[in-house]
mmCIF file of C-alpha atoms in Angstrom:
data_model
loop_
_atom_site.group_PDB
_atom_site.id
_atom_site.type_symbol
_atom_site.label_atom_id
_atom_site.label_comp_id
_atom_site.label_asym_id
_atom_site.label_seq_id
_atom_site.Cartn_x
_atom_site.Cartn_y
_atom_site.Cartn_z
ATOM 1 C CA MET E 1009 1.505 -55.833 17.141
ATOM 2 C CA GLN E 1010 1.448 -55.510 13.381
ATOM 3 C CA ARG E 1011 4.680 -55.166 11.454
ATOM 4 C CA GLN E 1012 5.145 -51.993 9.488
ATOM 5 C CA GLY E 1013 6.297 -53.080 6.071
ATOM 6 C CA LYS E 1014 5.443 -51.769 2.640
ATOM 7 C CA GLY E 1015 1.746 -52.090 3.552
ATOM 8 C CA GLY E 1016 2.267 -50.332 6.906
ATOM 9 C CA SER E 1017 1.365 -46.914 5.570
ATOM 10 C CA ALA E 1018 -1.778 -48.395 4.009
ATOM 11 C CA VAL E 1019 -2.783 -49.842 7.391
ATOM 12 C CA ILE E 1020 -2.188 -46.493 9.092
ATOM 13 C CA SER E 1021 -4.194 -44.569 6.478
ATOM 14 C CA PHE E 1022 -6.979 -47.194 6.658
ATOM 15 C CA ARG E 1023 -7.154 -46.824 10.438
ATOM 16 C CA ALA E 1024 -7.020 -43.016 10.215
ATOM 17 C CA ALA E 1025 -9.904 -43.039 7.734
ATOM 18 C CA GLY E 1026 -11.847 -45.342 10.059
ATOM 19 C CA ILE E 1027 -11.276 -43.070 13.059
ATOM 20 C CA LEU E 1028 -12.315 -39.970 11.096
ATOM 21 C CA LEU E 1029 -15.459 -41.696 9.838
ATOM 22 C CA VAL E 1030 -16.353 -42.857 13.372
ATOM 23 C CA LEU E 1031 -15.983 -39.300 14.673
ATOM 24 C CA ALA E 1032 -18.013 -37.869 11.790
ATOM 25 C CA HIS E 1033 -20.762 -40.419 12.344
ATOM 26 C CA LEU E 1034 -20.857 -39.750 16.086
ATOM 27 C CA LEU E 1035 -21.139 -36.004 15.428
ATOM 28 C CA LEU E 1036 -24.070 -36.661 13.087
ATOM 29 C CA VAL E 1037 -25.736 -38.966 15.633
ATOM 30 C CA GLY E 1038 -25.214 -36.388 18.380
ATOM 31 C CA TRP E 1039 -26.762 -33.697 16.217
ATOM 32 C CA LEU E 1040 -29.764 -35.920 15.394
ATOM 33 C CA THR E 1041 -30.413 -37.229 18.896
ATOM 34 C CA LEU E 1042 -29.362 -34.465 21.271
ATOM 35 C CA ARG E 1043 -31.124 -31.456 19.736
ATOM 36 C CA PRO E 1044 -33.987 -30.111 21.817
ATOM 37 C CA LEU E 1045 -37.409 -30.807 20.355
ATOM 38 C CA ASP E 1046 -40.149 -28.196 20.427
ATOM 39 C CA VAL E 1047 -43.113 -30.467 21.180
ATOM 40 C CA PRO E 1048 -46.233 -29.778 23.265
ATOM 41 C CA TRP E 1049 -45.830 -33.033 25.231
ATOM 42 C CA VAL E 1050 -43.461 -35.981 25.528
ATOM 43 C CA THR E 1051 -44.051 -39.605 26.345
ATOM 44 C CA ALA E 1052 -42.951 -41.017 29.660
ATOM 45 C CA THR E 1053 -39.592 -42.693 30.088
ATOM 46 C CA ASN E 1054 -39.740 -46.283 28.814
ATOM 47 C CA LEU E 1055 -37.887 -48.740 31.041
ATOM 48 C CA GLU E 1056 -40.020 -51.763 30.100
ATOM 49 C CA LEU E 1057 -38.320 -53.961 27.522
ATOM 50 C CA PHE E 1058 -40.198 -54.248 24.178
ATOM 51 C CA ALA E 1059 -42.992 -51.863 25.260
ATOM 52 C CA GLY E 1060 -41.918 -49.226 22.728
ATOM 53 C CA ILE E 1061 -41.579 -51.793 19.957
ATOM 54 C CA LYS E 1062 -45.084 -53.122 20.700
ATOM 55 C CA ALA E 1063 -46.434 -49.568 20.586
ATOM 56 C CA ASP E 1064 -44.692 -49.025 17.231
ATOM 57 C CA LEU E 1065 -46.181 -52.255 15.843
ATOM 58 C CA ALA E 1066 -49.657 -51.078 16.891
ATOM 59 C CA LEU E 1067 -49.290 -48.045 14.579
ATOM 60 C CA GLY E 1068 -49.392 -50.199 11.454
ATOM 61 C CA PRO E 1069 -46.775 -51.915 9.328
ATOM 62 C CA VAL E 1070 -45.485 -48.853 7.477
ATOM 63 C CA GLU E 1071 -45.051 -46.623 10.535
ATOM 64 C CA ALA E 1072 -43.675 -49.541 12.570
ATOM 65 C CA ALA E 1073 -41.119 -50.350 9.865
ATOM 66 C CA ARG E 1074 -40.067 -46.685 9.745
ATOM 67 C CA ARG E 1075 -39.651 -46.307 13.502
ATOM 68 C CA ILE E 1076 -37.952 -49.666 14.066
ATOM 69 C CA GLY E 1077 -35.763 -49.112 10.990
ATOM 70 C CA GLU E 1078 -34.652 -45.722 12.365
ATOM 71 C CA GLY E 1079 -33.666 -47.389 15.625
ATOM 72 C CA LEU E 1080 -31.715 -50.107 13.834
ATOM 73 C CA LEU E 1081 -29.975 -47.754 11.392
ATOM 74 C CA LEU E 1082 -28.972 -44.962 13.783
ATOM 75 C CA LEU E 1083 -25.755 -46.595 15.029
ATOM 76 C CA ALA E 1084 -25.487 -49.416 12.457
ATOM 77 C CA PRO E 1085 -22.517 -47.836 10.618
ATOM 78 C CA LEU E 1086 -20.477 -48.246 13.813
ATOM 79 C CA GLY E 1087 -20.674 -52.017 13.273
ATOM 80 C CA VAL E 1088 -18.364 -51.503 10.285
ATOM 81 C CA LEU E 1089 -16.504 -48.321 11.238
ATOM 82 C CA LEU E 1090 -15.276 -49.449 14.667
ATOM 83 C CA PRO E 1091 -13.467 -52.557 13.283
ATOM 84 C CA MET E 1092 -12.169 -50.382 10.429
ATOM 85 C CA ALA E 1093 -10.724 -47.966 12.978
ATOM 86 C CA GLY E 1094 -9.103 -50.958 14.703
ATOM 87 C CA GLY E 1095 -7.306 -51.800 11.454
ATOM 88 C CA LYS E 1096 -6.829 -55.527 12.151
ATOM 89 C CA VAL E 1097 -7.474 -58.216 9.571
ATOM 90 C CA GLN E 1098 -6.346 -61.263 11.548
ATOM 91 C CA VAL E 1099 -8.716 -61.258 14.512
ATOM 92 C CA SER E 1100 -11.200 -63.690 16.021
ATOM 93 C CA PRO E 1101 -14.647 -63.060 14.500
ATOM 94 C CA LEU E 1102 -16.381 -63.674 17.823
ATOM 95 C CA ALA E 1103 -14.047 -61.350 19.734
ATOM 96 C CA SER E 1104 -14.462 -58.658 17.088
ATOM 97 C CA LEU E 1105 -18.250 -58.962 17.243
ATOM 98 C CA ALA E 1106 -18.259 -58.861 21.045
ATOM 99 C CA ARG E 1107 -16.019 -55.762 21.176
ATOM 100 C CA THR E 1108 -18.004 -53.946 18.508
ATOM 101 C CA VAL E 1109 -21.408 -54.736 20.024
ATOM 102 C CA ALA E 1110 -20.197 -53.770 23.511
ATOM 103 C CA ALA E 1111 -18.880 -50.443 22.189
ATOM 104 C CA GLY E 1112 -22.137 -49.838 20.295
ATOM 105 C CA ALA E 1113 -24.195 -50.616 23.409
ATOM 106 C CA LEU E 1114 -22.106 -48.234 25.523
ATOM 107 C CA ILE E 1115 -22.407 -45.444 22.948
ATOM 108 C CA SER E 1116 -26.164 -45.999 22.735
ATOM 109 C CA LEU E 1117 -26.451 -45.985 26.536
ATOM 110 C CA GLY E 1118 -24.490 -42.734 26.670
ATOM 111 C CA ILE E 1119 -26.810 -41.150 24.117
ATOM 112 C CA GLU E 1120 -29.907 -42.324 26.004
ATOM 113 C CA LEU E 1121 -28.570 -40.954 29.294
ATOM 114 C CA LEU E 1122 -27.660 -37.619 27.704
ATOM 115 C CA GLN E 1123 -31.150 -37.361 26.232
ATOM 116 C CA THR E 1124 -32.642 -37.209 29.736
ATOM 117 C CA GLY E 1125 -31.335 -33.641 30.023
ATOM 118 C CA VAL E 1126 -32.543 -32.500 26.592
ATOM 119 C CA PRO E 1127 -36.011 -30.905 26.327
ATOM 120 C CA GLY E 1128 -38.409 -33.100 24.349
ATOM 121 C CA ARG E 1129 -36.251 -36.239 24.609
ATOM 122 C CA VAL E 1130 -36.758 -39.200 26.956
ATOM 123 C CA LEU E 1131 -34.901 -42.365 27.854
ATOM 124 C CA ASP E 1132 -36.142 -45.426 25.963
ATOM 125 C CA VAL E 1133 -34.710 -48.866 26.675
ATOM 126 C CA ASP E 1134 -36.025 -50.139 23.332
ATOM 127 C CA SER E 1135 -33.921 -47.543 21.515
ATOM 128 C CA LEU E 1136 -30.885 -48.947 23.294
ATOM 129 C CA LEU E 1137 -31.879 -52.446 22.206
ATOM 130 C CA LEU E 1138 -32.524 -51.460 18.577
ATOM 131 C CA ASN E 1139 -29.336 -49.399 18.286
ATOM 132 C CA THR E 1140 -27.239 -52.276 19.629
ATOM 133 C CA ALA E 1141 -28.992 -54.786 17.353
ATOM 134 C CA GLY E 1142 -28.268 -52.508 14.380
ATOM 135 C CA VAL E 1143 -24.559 -52.428 15.237
ATOM 136 C CA ALA E 1144 -24.499 -56.231 15.547
ATOM 137 C CA LEU E 1145 -26.352 -56.792 12.252
ATOM 138 C CA ALA E 1146 -24.123 -54.399 10.306
ATOM 139 C CA HIS E 1147 -21.024 -56.054 11.759
ATOM 140 C CA LEU E 1148 -22.239 -59.578 10.941
ATOM 141 C CA LEU E 1149 -23.289 -58.670 7.392
ATOM 142 C CA VAL E 1150 -20.197 -56.715 6.338
ATOM 143 C CA VAL E 1151 -17.073 -57.201 8.459
ATOM 144 C CA PRO E 1152 -16.437 -60.983 8.132
ATOM 145 C CA LEU E 1153 -16.773 -60.802 4.322
ATOM 146 C CA CYS E 1154 -14.468 -57.786 4.070
ATOM 147 C CA ARG E 1155 -11.841 -59.351 6.323
ATOM 148 C CA ALA E 1156 -11.949 -62.614 4.357
ATOM 149 C CA ARG E 1157 -11.466 -60.678 1.135
ATOM 150 C CA LEU E 1158 -8.538 -58.718 2.598
ATOM 151 C CA ARG E 1159 -6.918 -61.946 3.859
ATOM 152 C CA ARG E 1160 -7.237 -63.531 0.406
ATOM 153 C CA ARG E 1161 -5.869 -60.432 -1.308
ATOM 154 C CA GLY E 1162 -2.822 -60.192 0.976
ATOM 155 C CA PRO E 1163 -1.092 -63.462 -0.128
ATOM 156 C CA ARG E 1164 -1.816 -62.744 -3.808
ATOM 157 C CA GLU E 1165 -0.065 -59.384 -3.571
ATOM 158 C CA ARG E 1166 2.975 -61.016 -1.974
ATOM 159 C CA ALA E 1167 3.043 -63.956 -4.420
ATOM 160 C CA GLY E 1168 5.188 -62.108 -6.942
ATOM 161 C CA ARG E 1169 7.770 -61.012 -4.346
ATOM 162 C CA PRO E 1170 10.270 -63.272 -2.562
ATOM 163 C CA VAL E 1171 9.587 -63.623 1.138
ATOM 164 C CA ALA E 1172 12.251 -61.825 3.158
ATOM 165 C CA LEU E 1173 13.693 -63.736 6.090
ATOM 166 C CA SER E 1174 15.185 -60.765 7.893
ATOM 167 C CA HIS E 1175 15.622 -57.013 7.662
ATOM 168 C CA ARG E 1176 19.176 -57.577 6.376
ATOM 169 C CA ALA E 1177 17.847 -59.700 3.514
ATOM 170 C CA GLU E 1178 15.389 -56.937 2.546
ATOM 171 C CA ALA E 1179 18.303 -54.489 2.243
ATOM 172 C CA LEU E 1180 20.203 -56.679 -0.266
ATOM 173 C CA PRO E 1181 20.013 -55.515 -3.868
ATOM 174 C CA PRO E 1182 18.062 -57.717 -6.256
ATOM 175 C CA GLY E 1183 20.135 -60.345 -7.939
ATOM 176 C CA PRO E 1184 21.376 -63.850 -7.333
ATOM 177 C CA VAL E 1185 20.828 -65.161 -3.844
ATOM 178 C CA PRO E 1186 24.160 -65.703 -2.050
ATOM 179 C CA ALA E 1187 25.011 -69.280 -1.164
ATOM 180 C CA GLU E 1188 24.978 -70.308 2.482
ATOM 181 C CA GLU E 1189 28.297 -70.041 4.268
ATOM 182 C CA PRO E 1190 30.011 -73.331 5.115
ATOM 183 C CA ALA E 1191 29.969 -74.504 8.717
ATOM 184 C CA GLN E 1192 32.713 -72.992 10.904
ATOM 185 C CA GLY E 1193 33.243 -76.082 13.024
ATOM 186 C CA SER E 1194 31.792 -77.406 16.232
ATOM 187 C CA THR E 1195 30.385 -75.159 18.906
ATOM 188 C CA PRO E 1196 32.821 -74.643 21.798
ATOM 189 C CA THR E 1197 31.763 -76.019 25.163
ATOM 190 C CA ILE E 1198 32.593 -74.809 28.645
ATOM 191 C CA THR E 1199 33.486 -77.228 31.390
ATOM 192 C CA ARG E 1200 31.096 -77.448 34.286
ATOM 193 C CA VAL E 1201 31.535 -74.664 36.795
ATOM 194 C CA GLY E 1202 30.369 -75.082 40.384
ATOM 195 C CA ILE E 1203 27.879 -72.692 41.920
ATOM 196 C CA ALA E 1204 29.214 -70.513 44.719
ATOM 197 C CA PRO E 1205 27.310 -70.506 48.049
#
């Protein structure tokens, strides 16, 4: 659990912004992927891994780059927005990547399953693969660098302020630090007491 200090409101606003951006992005993705298409025919459902990517590559480099790029970019912002919504700076990079990729894969799977009921849309396992890979790439390219920068910035901001040892010390007015109180004597001891049956 993170302590709420002077930066606590910044953490809350950062997380709130992340949550709002995730919701906005998911609304945009839903609008793009779940609208019915008015097409004369649709391709069959693709459950064979890499079959759709091979078909895209057969269309030529420009069209293949466009189609594969669309698959990678559709959910890629979630690779950054989901950790932002989490609001944690001190977290294991591998655990963060695993959580983010798992969430991206589940969102992509949900979209693919919902598309089965939309006219003109079909389930494509390669879309699931590309969407998940896009989330992972965005996370790997952006999140570790941002977290490292935030960790470096945190100690610099606190360098000018004395470190508070307790809440009582934070409440003291600025000024000379009071001297420690002298020892009050030895700690009293209690004689051994037997345990009742």
